[in-house]
Short mmCIF file of C-alpha atoms in Angstrom, two decimals:
data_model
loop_
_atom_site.label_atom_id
_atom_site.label_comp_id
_atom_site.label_asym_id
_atom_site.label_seq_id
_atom_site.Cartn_x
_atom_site.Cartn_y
_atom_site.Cartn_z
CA UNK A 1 0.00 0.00 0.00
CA UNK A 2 2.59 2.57 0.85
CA UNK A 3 4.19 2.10 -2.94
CA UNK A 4 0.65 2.53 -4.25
CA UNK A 5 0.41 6.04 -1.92
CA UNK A 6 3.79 6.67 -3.95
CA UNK A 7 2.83 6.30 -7.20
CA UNK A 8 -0.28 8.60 -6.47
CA UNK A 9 2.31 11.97 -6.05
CA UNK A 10 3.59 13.60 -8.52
CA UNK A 11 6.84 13.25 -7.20
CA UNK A 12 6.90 9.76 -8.58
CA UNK A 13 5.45 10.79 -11.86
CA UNK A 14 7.79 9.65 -14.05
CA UNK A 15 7.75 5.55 -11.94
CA UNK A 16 3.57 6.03 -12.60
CA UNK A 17 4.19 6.79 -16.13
CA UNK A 18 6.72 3.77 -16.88
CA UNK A 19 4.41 1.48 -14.95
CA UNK A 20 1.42 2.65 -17.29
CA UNK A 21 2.90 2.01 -20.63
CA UNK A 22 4.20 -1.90 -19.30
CA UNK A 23 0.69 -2.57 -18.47
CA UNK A 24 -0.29 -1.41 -21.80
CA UNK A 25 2.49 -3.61 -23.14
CA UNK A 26 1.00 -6.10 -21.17
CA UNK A 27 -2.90 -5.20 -22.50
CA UNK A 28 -1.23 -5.39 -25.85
CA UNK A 29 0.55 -8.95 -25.52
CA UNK A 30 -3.13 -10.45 -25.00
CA UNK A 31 -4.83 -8.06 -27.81
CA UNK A 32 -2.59 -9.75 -30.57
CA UNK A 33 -2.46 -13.28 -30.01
CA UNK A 34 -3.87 -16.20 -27.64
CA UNK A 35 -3.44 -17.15 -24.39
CA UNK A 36 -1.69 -20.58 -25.18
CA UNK A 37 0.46 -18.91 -28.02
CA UNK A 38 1.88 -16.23 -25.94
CA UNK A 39 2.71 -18.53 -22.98
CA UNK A 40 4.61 -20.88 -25.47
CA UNK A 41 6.48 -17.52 -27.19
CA UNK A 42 7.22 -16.72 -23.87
CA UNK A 43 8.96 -20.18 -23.00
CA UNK A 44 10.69 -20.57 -26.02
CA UNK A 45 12.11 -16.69 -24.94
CA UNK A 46 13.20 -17.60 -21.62
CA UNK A 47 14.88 -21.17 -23.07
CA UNK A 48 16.79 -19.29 -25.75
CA UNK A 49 20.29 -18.51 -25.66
CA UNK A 50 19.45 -14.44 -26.22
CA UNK A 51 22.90 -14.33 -27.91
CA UNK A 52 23.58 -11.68 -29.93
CA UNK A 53 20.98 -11.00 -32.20
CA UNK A 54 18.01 -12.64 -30.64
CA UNK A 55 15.03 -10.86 -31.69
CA UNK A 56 13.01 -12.12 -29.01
CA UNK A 57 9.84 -11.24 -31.17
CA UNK A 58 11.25 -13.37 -34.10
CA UNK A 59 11.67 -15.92 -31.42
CA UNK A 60 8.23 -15.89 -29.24
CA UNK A 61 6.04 -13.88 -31.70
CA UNK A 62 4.83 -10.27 -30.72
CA UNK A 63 2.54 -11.02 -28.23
CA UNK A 64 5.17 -13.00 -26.07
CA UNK A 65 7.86 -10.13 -26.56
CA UNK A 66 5.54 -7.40 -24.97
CA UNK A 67 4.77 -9.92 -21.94
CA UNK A 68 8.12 -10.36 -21.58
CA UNK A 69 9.10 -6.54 -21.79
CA UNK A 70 5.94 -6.11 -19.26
CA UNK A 71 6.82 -8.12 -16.70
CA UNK A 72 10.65 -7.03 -16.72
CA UNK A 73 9.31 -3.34 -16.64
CA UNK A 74 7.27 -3.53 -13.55
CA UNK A 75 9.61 -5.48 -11.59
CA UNK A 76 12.33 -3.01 -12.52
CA UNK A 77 10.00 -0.29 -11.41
CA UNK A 78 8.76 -2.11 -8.07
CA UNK A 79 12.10 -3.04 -6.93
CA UNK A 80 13.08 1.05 -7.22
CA UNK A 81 10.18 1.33 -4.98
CA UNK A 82 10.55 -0.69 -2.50
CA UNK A 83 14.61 0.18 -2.59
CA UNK A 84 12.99 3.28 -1.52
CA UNK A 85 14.68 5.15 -4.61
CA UNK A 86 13.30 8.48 -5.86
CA UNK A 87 13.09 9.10 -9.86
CA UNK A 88 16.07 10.47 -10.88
CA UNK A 89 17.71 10.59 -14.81
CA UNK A 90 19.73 7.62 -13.90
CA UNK A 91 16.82 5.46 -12.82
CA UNK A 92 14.29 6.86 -15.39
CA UNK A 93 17.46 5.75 -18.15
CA UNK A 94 18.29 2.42 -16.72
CA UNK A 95 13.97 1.46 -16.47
CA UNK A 96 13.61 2.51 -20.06
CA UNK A 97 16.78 0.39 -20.89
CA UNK A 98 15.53 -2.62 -19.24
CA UNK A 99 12.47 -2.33 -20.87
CA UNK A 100 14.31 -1.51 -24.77
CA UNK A 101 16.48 -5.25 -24.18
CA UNK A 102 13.46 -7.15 -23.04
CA UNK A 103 12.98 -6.85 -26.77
CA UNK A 104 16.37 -9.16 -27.60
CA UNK A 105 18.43 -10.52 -24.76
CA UNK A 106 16.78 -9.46 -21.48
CA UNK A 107 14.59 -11.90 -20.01
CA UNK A 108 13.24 -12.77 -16.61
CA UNK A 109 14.93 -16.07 -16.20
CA UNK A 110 18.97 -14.69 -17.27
CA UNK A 111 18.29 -11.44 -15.11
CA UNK A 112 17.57 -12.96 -11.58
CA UNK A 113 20.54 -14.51 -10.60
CA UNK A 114 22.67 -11.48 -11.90
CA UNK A 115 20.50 -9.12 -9.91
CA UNK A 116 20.86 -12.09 -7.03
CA UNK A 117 25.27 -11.48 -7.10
CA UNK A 118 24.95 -7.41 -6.84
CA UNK A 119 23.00 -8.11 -3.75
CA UNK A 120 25.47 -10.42 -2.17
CA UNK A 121 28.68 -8.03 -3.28
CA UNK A 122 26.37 -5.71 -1.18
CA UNK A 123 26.30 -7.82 1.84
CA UNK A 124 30.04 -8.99 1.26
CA UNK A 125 30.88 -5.34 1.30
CA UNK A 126 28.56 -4.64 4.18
CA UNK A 127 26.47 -1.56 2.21
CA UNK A 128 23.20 -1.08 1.28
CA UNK A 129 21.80 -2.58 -1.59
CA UNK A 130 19.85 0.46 -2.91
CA UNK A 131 24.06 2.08 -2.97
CA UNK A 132 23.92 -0.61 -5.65
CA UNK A 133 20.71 -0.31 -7.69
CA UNK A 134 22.12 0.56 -11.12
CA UNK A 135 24.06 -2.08 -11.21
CA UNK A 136 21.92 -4.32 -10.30
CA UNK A 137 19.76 -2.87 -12.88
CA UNK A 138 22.06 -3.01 -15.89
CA UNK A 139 24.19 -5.92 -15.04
CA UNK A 140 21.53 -7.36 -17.45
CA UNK A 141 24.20 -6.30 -20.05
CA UNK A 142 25.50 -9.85 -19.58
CA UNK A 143 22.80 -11.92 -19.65
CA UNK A 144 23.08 -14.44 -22.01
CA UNK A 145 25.79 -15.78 -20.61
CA UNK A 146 23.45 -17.50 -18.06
CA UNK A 147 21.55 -17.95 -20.53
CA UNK A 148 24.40 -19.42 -23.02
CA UNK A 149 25.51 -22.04 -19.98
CA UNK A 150 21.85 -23.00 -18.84
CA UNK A 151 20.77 -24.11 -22.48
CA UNK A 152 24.09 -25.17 -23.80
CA UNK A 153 23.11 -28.44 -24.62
CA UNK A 154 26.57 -30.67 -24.21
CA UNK A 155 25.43 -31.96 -20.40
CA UNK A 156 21.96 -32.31 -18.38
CA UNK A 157 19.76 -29.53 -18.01
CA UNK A 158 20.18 -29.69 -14.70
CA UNK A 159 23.97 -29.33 -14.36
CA UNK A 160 23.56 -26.54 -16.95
CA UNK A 161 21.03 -24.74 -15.13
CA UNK A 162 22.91 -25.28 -11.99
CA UNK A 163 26.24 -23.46 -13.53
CA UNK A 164 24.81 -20.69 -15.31
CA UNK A 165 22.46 -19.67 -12.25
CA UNK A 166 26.06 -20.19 -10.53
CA UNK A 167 27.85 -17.99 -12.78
CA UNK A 168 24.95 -15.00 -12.95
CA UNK A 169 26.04 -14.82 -8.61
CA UNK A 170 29.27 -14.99 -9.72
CA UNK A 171 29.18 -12.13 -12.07
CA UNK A 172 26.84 -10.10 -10.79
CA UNK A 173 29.17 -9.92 -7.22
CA UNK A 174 32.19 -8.88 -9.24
CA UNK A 175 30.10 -6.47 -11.66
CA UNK A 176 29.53 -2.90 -9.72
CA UNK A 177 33.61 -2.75 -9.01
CA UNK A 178 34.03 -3.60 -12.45
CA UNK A 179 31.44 -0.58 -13.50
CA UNK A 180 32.63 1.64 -11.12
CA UNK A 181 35.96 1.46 -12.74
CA UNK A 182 35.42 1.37 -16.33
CA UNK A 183 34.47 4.87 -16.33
CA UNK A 184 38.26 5.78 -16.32
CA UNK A 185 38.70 4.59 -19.80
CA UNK A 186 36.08 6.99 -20.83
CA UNK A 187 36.33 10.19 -18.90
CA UNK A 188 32.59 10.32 -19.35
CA UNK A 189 32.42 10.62 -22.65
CA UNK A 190 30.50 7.79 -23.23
CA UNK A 191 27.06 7.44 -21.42
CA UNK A 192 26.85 3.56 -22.27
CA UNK A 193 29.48 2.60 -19.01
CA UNK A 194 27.93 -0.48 -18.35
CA UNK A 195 28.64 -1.73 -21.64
CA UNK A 196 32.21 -1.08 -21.36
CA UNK A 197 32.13 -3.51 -18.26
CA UNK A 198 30.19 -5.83 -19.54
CA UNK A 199 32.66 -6.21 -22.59
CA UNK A 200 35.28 -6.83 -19.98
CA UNK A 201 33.52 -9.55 -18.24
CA UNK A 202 31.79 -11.26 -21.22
CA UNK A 203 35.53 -11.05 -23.46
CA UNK A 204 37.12 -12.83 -20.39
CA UNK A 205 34.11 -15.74 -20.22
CA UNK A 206 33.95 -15.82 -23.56
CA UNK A 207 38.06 -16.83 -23.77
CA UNK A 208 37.80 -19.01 -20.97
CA UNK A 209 35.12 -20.79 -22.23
CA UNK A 210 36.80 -20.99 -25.71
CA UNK A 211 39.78 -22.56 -23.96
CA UNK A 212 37.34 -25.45 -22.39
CA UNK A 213 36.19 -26.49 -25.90
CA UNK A 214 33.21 -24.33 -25.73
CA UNK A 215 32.70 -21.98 -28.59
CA UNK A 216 29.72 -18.95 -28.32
CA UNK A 217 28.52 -18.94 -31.94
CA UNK A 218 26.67 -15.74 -32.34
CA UNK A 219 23.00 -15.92 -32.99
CA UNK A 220 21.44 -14.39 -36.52
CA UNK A 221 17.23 -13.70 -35.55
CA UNK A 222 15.72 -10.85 -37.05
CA UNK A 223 11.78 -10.14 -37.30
CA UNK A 224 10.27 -7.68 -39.63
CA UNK A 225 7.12 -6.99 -41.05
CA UNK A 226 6.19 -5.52 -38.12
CA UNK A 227 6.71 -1.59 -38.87
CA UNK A 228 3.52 -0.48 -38.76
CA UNK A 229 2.25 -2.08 -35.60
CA UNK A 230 5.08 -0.81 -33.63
CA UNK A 231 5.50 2.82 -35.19
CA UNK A 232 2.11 3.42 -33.66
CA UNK A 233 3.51 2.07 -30.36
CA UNK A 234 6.42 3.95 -30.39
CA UNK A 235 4.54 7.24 -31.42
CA UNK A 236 2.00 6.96 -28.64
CA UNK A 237 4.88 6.60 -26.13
CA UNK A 238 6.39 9.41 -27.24
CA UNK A 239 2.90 11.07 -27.27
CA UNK A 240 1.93 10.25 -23.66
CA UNK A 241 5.50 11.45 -22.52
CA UNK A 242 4.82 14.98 -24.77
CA UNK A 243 1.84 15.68 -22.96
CA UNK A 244 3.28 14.77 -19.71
CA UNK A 245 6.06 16.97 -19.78
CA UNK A 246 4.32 19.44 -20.71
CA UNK A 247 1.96 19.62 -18.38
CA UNK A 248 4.46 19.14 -15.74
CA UNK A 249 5.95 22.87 -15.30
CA UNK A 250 5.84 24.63 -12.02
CA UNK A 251 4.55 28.03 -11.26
CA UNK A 252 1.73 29.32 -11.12
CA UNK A 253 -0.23 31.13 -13.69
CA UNK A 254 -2.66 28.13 -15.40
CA UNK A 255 -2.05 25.57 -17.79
CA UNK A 256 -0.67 28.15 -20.52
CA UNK A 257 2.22 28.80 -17.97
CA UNK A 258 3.06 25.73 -16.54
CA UNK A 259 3.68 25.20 -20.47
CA UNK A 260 5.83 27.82 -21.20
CA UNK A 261 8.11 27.23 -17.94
CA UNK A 262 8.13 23.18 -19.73
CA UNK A 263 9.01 24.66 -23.11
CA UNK A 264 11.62 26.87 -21.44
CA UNK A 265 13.48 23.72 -19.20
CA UNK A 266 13.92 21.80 -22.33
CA UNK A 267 15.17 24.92 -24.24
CA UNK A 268 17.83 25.04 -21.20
CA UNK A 269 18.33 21.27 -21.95
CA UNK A 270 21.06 21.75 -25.31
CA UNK A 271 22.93 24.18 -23.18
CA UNK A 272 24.46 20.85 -21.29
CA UNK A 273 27.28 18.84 -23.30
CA UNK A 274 25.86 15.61 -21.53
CA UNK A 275 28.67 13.91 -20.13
CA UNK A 276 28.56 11.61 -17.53
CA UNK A 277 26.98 12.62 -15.11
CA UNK A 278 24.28 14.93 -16.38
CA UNK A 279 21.30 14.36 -14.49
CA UNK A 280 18.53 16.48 -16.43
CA UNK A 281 15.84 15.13 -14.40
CA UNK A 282 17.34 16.51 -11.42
CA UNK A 283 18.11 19.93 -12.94
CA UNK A 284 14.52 20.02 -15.05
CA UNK A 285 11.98 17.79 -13.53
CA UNK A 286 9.01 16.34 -15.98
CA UNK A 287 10.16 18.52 -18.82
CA UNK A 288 12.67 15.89 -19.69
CA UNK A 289 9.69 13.95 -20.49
CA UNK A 290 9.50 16.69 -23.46
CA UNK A 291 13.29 15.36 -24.40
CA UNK A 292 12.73 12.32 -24.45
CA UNK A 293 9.77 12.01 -26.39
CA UNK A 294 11.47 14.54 -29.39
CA UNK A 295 14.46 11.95 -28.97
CA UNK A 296 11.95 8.75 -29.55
CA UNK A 297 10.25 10.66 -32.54
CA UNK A 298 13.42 11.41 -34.12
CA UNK A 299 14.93 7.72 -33.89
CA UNK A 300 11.88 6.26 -34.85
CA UNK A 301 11.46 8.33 -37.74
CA UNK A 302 14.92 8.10 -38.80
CA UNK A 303 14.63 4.13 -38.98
CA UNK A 304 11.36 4.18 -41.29
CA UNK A 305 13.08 6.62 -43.35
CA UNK A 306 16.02 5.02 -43.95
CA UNK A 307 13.33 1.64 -44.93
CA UNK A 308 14.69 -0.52 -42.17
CA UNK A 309 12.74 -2.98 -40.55
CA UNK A 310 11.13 -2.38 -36.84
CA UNK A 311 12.53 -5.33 -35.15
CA UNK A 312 13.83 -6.19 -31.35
CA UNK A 313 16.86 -4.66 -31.32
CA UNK A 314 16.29 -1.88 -33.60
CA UNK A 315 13.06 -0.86 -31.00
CA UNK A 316 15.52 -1.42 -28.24
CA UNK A 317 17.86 1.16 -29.50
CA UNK A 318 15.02 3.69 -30.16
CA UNK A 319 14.21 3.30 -26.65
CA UNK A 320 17.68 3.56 -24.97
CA UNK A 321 17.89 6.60 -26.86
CA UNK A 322 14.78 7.65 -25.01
CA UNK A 323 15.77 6.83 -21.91
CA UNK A 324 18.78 9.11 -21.97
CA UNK A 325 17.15 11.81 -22.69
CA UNK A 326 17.33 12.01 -18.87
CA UNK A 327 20.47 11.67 -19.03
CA UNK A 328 22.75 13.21 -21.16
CA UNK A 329 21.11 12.86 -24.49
CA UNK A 330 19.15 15.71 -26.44
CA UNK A 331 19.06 16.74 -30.21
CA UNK A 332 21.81 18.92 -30.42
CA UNK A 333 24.65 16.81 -29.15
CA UNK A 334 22.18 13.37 -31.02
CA UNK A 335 22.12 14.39 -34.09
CA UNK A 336 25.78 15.18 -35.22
CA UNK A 337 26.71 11.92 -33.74
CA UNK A 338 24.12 10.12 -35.69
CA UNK A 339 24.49 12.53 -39.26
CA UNK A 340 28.58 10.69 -38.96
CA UNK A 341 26.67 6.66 -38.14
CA UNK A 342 24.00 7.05 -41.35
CA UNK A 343 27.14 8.51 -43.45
CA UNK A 344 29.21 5.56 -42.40
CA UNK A 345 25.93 3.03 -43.43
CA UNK A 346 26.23 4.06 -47.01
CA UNK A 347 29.58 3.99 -47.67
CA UNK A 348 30.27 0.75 -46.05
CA UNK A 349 29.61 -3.04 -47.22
CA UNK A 350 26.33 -3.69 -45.72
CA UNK A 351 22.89 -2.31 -47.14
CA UNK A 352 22.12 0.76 -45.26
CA UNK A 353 18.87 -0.46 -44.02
CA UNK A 354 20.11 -3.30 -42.74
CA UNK A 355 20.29 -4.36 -38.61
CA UNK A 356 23.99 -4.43 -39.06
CA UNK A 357 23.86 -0.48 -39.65
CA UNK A 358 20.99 0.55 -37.70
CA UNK A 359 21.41 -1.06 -34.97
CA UNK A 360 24.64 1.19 -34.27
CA UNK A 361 23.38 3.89 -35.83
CA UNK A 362 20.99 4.15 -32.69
CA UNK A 363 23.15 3.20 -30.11
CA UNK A 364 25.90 5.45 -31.41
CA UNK A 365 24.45 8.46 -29.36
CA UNK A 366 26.23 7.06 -26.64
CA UNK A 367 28.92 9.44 -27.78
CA UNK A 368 26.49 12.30 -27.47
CA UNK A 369 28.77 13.96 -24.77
CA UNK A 370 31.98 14.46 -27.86
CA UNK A 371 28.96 16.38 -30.15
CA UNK A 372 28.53 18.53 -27.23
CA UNK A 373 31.75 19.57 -25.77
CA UNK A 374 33.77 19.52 -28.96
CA UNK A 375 30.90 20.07 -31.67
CA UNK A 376 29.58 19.03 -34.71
CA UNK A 377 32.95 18.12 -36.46
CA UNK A 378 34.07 15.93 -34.11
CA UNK A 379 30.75 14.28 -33.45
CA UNK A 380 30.63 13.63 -36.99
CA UNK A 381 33.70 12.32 -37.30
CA UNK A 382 32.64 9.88 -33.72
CA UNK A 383 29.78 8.30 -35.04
CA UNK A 384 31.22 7.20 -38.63
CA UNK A 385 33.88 5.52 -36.77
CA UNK A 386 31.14 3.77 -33.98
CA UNK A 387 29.54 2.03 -36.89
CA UNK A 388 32.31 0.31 -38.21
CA UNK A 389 34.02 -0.74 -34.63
CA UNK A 390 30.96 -1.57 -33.50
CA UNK A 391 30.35 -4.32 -36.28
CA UNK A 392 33.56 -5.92 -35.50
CA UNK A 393 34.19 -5.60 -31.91
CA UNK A 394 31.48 -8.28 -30.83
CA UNK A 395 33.56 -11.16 -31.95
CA UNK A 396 35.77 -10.33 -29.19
CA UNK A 397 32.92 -11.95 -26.71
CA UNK A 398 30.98 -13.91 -29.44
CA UNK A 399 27.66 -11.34 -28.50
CA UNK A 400 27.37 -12.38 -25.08
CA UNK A 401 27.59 -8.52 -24.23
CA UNK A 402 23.97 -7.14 -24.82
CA UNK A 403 25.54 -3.58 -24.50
CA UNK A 404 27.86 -4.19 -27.16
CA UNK A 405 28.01 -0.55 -28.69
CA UNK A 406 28.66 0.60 -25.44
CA UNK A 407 32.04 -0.92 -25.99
CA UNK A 408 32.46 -0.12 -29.22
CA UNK A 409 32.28 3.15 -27.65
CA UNK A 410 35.02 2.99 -25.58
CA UNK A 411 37.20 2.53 -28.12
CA UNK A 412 36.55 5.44 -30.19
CA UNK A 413 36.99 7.78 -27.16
CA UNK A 414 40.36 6.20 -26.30
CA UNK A 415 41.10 6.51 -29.93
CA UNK A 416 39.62 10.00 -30.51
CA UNK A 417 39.83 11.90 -27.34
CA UNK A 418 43.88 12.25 -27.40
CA UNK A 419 44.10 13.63 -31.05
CA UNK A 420 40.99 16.08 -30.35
CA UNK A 421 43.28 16.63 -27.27
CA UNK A 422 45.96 18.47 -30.07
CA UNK A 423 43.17 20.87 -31.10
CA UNK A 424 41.02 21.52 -27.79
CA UNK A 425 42.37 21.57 -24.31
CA UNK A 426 39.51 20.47 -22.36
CA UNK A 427 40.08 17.14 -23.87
CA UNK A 428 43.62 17.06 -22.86
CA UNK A 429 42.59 17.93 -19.01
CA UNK A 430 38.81 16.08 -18.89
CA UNK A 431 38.20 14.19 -15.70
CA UNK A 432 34.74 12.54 -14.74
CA UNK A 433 32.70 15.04 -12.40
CA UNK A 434 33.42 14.38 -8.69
CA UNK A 435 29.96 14.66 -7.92
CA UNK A 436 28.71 12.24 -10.78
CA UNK A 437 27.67 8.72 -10.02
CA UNK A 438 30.65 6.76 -11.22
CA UNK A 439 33.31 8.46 -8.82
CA UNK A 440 30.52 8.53 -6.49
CA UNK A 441 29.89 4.79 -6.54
CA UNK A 442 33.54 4.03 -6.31
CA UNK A 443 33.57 5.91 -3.25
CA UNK A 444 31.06 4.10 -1.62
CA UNK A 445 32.42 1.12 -2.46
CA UNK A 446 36.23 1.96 -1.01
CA UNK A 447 34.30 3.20 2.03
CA UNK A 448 32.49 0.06 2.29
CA UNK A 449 35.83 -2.15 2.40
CA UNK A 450 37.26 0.11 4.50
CA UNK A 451 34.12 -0.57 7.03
CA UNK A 452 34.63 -4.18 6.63
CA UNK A 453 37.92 -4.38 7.10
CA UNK A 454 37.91 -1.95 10.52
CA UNK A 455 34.86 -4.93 11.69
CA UNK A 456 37.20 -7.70 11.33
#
């Protein structure tokens, strides 16, 4: 009852919101197919490997993906809750990313047990778990490697259940030191962190593996033919977060005011260069809501232009670029960084409508935060480069990393941040903000030790 009282303030708006578009996910699931055919989708989902690319709708059918993206949604939101965890850009981001992979990868069977290991590197570290949420949240990044163990096939389903559930602890305990780290390589120039840790971890299982005769063959499922179906679904998010941001200004003066003070917050929105951590949700309120429904518009847009299909992963990337519109994303530092990803899908081998380009394309505006200190050249430049690495770097870890542009990522910053170094100073001197979450969760976690080790 007292997470229902929540939900009912409008300080919580943006949790209410998120929970009312999974239950129309979930209202949807049972308007397109049948009972019995979106309960056998949904088994076949949580029984795949979710490898790199598994289109979980090409997989379970439509009706089975939107279950699954339900019930991952409201968990996501009802564990923030009762973690006792206000909205903030951070959480708003990591919900709508949890919700974009339960499209391809992201399932409620390969996300428990690494949820399960943040909790006990919490206890083992003698700190609250809610210091821990975001991990916790995106460790999902490695998913299918529980998922690539528990349905591998060579032994008996039991022993392979028994070792992947084993492995999620396992990396899920070592994950949030991992994250909190990564962000070095970075500077916070690229808002997709947890990818760059999950590359880490799923390169290193992926090699270890390979060395015990096991080989992770990347998975090749694609749906289409579903454009117009989810268009509409995409637009009427967007719509519904439109209207709620801008009815969400403060001051007085009526409606007409509270919708010029909206208008005027996400105006102030492209003064920020976006880097880690730029929490607009903090500094704006509901009119990110405005952001991040221009931001879904555009990608979605962009994709039926360019005549690609509407599938898992391509929706997922529409909505992580959503979701960080609290966080770092907005048009002007987008756009550059995508006009340099689109340039880079027609000049290189693949047909620019295919997954292999748009996919990336999407997820590219993770380098959002170059466009918008160092400006249009540069981002440009960044996302014709994040294409191409990004198509290649996956065989490091044979796709078990579901954030796998977020380590492509990495590498274009550590390639392009020293020579834009030669030409800008600020790129020569950047450092991550003290104040930001990754310094601030490596912090916790050094104070944690230090607790444990004063209690021995």
């Amino acid at each position: 009852m007292k997470i229902i009282r929540r939900l009912r303030t409008r300080e919580y708006l943006p949790f209410t919101l998120i929970l009312c578009v999974n239950v129309a996910f979930l209202a949807l699931a049972f308007a397109v197919d049948s009972p019995r055919g979106i309960f056998a989708g949904f088994l076949r989902i949580i029984q795949s490997r979710s490898i790199l690319v598994t289109d979980y709708i090409a997989i379970g059918g439509m009706g089975a993906a939107l279950l699954n993206v339900s019930v991952v949604g409201i968990s996501t939101v009802f564990m923030l809750l009762r973690l006792g965890q206000k909205p903030t850009g951070a959480n708003v981001m990591a919900v709508f990313l949890s919700i974009g992979f339960a499209f391809f990868g992201k399932n409620v069977f390969n996300m428990i047990p690494l949820t399960f290991g943040v909790w006990l590197f919490s206890k083992y570290v003698k700190s609250p778990f809610s210091d821990f949420y975001l991990s916790a949240l995106l460790v999902a990044t490695v998913s299918p490697t529980i998922s690539e163990i528990a349905f591998l096939g060579m032994f008996s389903r039991f022993a392979e259940m028994f070792f992947g559930i084993l492995l999620g602890f396992l990396v899920g305990f070592i994950f949030p030191a991992i994250s909190a780290e990564s962000v070095r390589l970075h500077s916070g120039f690229n808002l997709y962190n947890m990818g760059v840790a999950g590359g880490i971890v799923a390169t290193i299982l992926a090699v270890v593996l390979k060395s015990m005769g096991i080989d992770v063959i990347p998975a090749d499922f694609w749906s289409s033919g579903n454009n117009f179906f989810l268009a509409c679904l995409l637009y009427s998010i967007a719509a519904v977060m439109l209207i709620a941001g801008l009815f969400s200004g403060t001051g007085g003066g009526g409606i007409g005011a509270r919708m010029k003070n909206s208008l005027s917050a996400y105006g102030k929105i492209h003064s920020h260069h976006g880097r880690l951590v730029t929490d607009f949700y903090l500094m704006y309120g509901g009119s990110i809501f405005i952001n991040m429904a221009a931001l879904c518009i555009f990608a979605t847009t962009l994709v039926l232009v360019l005549g690609a299909d509407l599938s898992g992963p391509v929706v997922a990337g529409i909505l992580t670029m959503t979701g960080f519109g609290s966080l770092g994303k907005h048009l002007g530092n987008v756009v550059p960084i995508v006009a340099g990803a689109v340039l880079s899908a027609f000049v290189n081998t693949w047909d620019p409508s295919a997954g292999l380009n748009i996919v990336p394309i999407l997820f590219s505006s993770g380098l959002a935060p170059l466009a918008g200190m160092f400006g249009w050249g540069w981002g440009v430049i960044a996302g014709f480069l994040h294409v191409n690495v990004a198509n290649y770097i996956g065989d490091l870890n044979g796709g078990l990393n579901l954030y796998n542009n977020g380590f492509a990522a990495v590498f274009v910053v550590m390639f392009l941040l020293p020579v834009i170094s030669i030409f800008h100073k600020e790129a020569a001197t950047a450092e991550i903000t003290p104040r930001g979450f990754p310094r601030g969760l490596i912090e916790k976690i050094r104070k944690a030790r230090r607790k444990r080790r004063s209690g021995r």
